[in-house]
Amino acid sequence: MARFDTNRSAEMEVFVRVVDFGGFTQAARKLRLTPSGVSKLISRLEERLGSRLINRTTRKLILTEEGQAFYQRAVRILGEMEEAEREAASGATPRGRLTVNSNIPFGMLHLMPLIPRFLAWHPEITLDLVLTDTLIDLMQERADVAIRVGPLRASRLIARKLGTSRMVVVGAPDYLARAGTPKTPANLAEHRGISWTFPRIRGGWPFKRGDRTEEAVPPPVARVSDGEAARRLALGGVGLARLAIFHIGSDIESGRLVPVLQGYNPGDREDIHAVYVGHTAPLPARVRAFIDFLAEHVRVSDPALKRAENGRWKLVR
């Protein structure tokens, strides 16, 4: 394995300039070095390579066979280095592949409507959008940004808050007509619930009882892998579900889903964050553009619920 030497590219550049300008003095003038300094760099390069690259005469420099081969390769390498630096510097203009991971409800309701505008503003970005409620490792999945709903685990990721949403227990009108409306959290034992196939931070559903918060949950009749599946089963009258208002607000206002046990609702919220890796290096322009775009255009409010005169629940912002 070649040794690590931060001066190797400098030696290579000096050698190429000596050849291009035809002498040590001319190269030294262009590089703002002394002729003796240039001579020492070339000698060090030849010593490290174990080959003479230049035959020096009083009138001109003549490349050896090894020097000619090294010169051609060095020109190509230096050109590639300059191109790499130009591409990195062009990061000031958002471009390249952007990988975004989001849970399904937020992705469908809030990201998808905004994506056409974002891509129209940044035509040099190519988007990979993955919708899943599975919690991913950004480094392992090579994702640039992930949308997290709920409490954030301790990590070295940077989080930018996009909004917050209250939680509510709901059921479809036909389910409540068959099973009855629970009056207290204890009644949930007599109902059917929609649960998750993956572990949740909280085991049961929280309810307030005086100054305390207690947990209760109906026996699950179905377990699903994402919030949209839970919503659809609740709409289909399968059982009760506990979901965020940002996800089911329109279903509540239309009467397709009915909140229950609101008198026991502790008012807890789930925060929504965009998380990304940003501690080790400057943030790529494509990632910064997307984060700033979300912060400006995502509108997730935290409305309260109020029962209207006709008995239907309304969102109060």
mmCIF file of N, CA and C in Angstrom, residues 1 10 13 30 171 180 192 218 222 259 304:
data_model
loop_
_atom_site.group_PDB
_atom_site.id
_atom_site.type_symbol
_atom_site.label_atom_id
_atom_site.label_comp_id
_atom_site.label_asym_id
_atom_site.label_seq_id
_atom_site.Cartn_x
_atom_site.Cartn_y
_atom_site.Cartn_z
ATOM 1 N N MET A 1 0.847 -1.190 0.000
ATOM 2 C CA MET A 1 0.000 0.000 0.000
ATOM 3 C C MET A 1 0.886 1.244 0.000
ATOM 4 N N ALA A 10 1.433 18.000 -4.779
ATOM 5 C CA ALA A 10 2.224 19.214 -5.009
ATOM 6 C C ALA A 10 3.480 18.896 -5.803
ATOM 7 N N GLU A 13 2.476 18.360 -9.399
ATOM 8 C CA GLU A 13 2.148 19.600 -10.102
ATOM 9 C C GLU A 13 3.414 20.382 -10.449
ATOM 10 N N LYS A 30 6.256 31.076 -12.173
ATOM 11 C CA LYS A 30 4.814 30.878 -12.290
ATOM 12 C C LYS A 30 4.202 30.356 -10.990
ATOM 13 N N GLY A 171 -63.149 5.634 15.385
ATOM 14 C CA GLY A 171 -63.794 4.456 14.821
ATOM 15 C C GLY A 171 -64.778 4.891 13.750
ATOM 16 N N GLY A 180 -70.941 -0.300 19.772
ATOM 17 C CA GLY A 180 -71.199 0.686 20.798
ATOM 18 C C GLY A 180 -70.023 1.639 20.939
ATOM 19 N N ARG A 192 -62.598 -3.962 19.616
ATOM 20 C CA ARG A 192 -61.564 -4.501 18.740
ATOM 21 C C ARG A 192 -60.661 -3.345 18.314
ATOM 22 N N PRO A 218 -57.516 -1.688 23.201
ATOM 23 C CA PRO A 218 -58.422 -2.789 22.887
ATOM 24 C C PRO A 218 -57.653 -3.991 22.347
ATOM 25 N N ALA A 222 -56.424 -6.761 14.258
ATOM 26 C CA ALA A 222 -55.530 -6.711 13.093
ATOM 27 C C ALA A 222 -54.296 -5.915 13.468
ATOM 28 N N PRO A 259 -64.228 10.561 16.510
ATOM 29 C CA PRO A 259 -63.401 10.492 17.715
ATOM 30 C C PRO A 259 -64.190 9.933 18.899
ATOM 31 N N ALA A 304 -57.390 21.561 17.496
ATOM 32 C CA ALA A 304 -58.176 20.871 18.520
ATOM 33 C C ALA A 304 -59.475 20.385 17.880
#
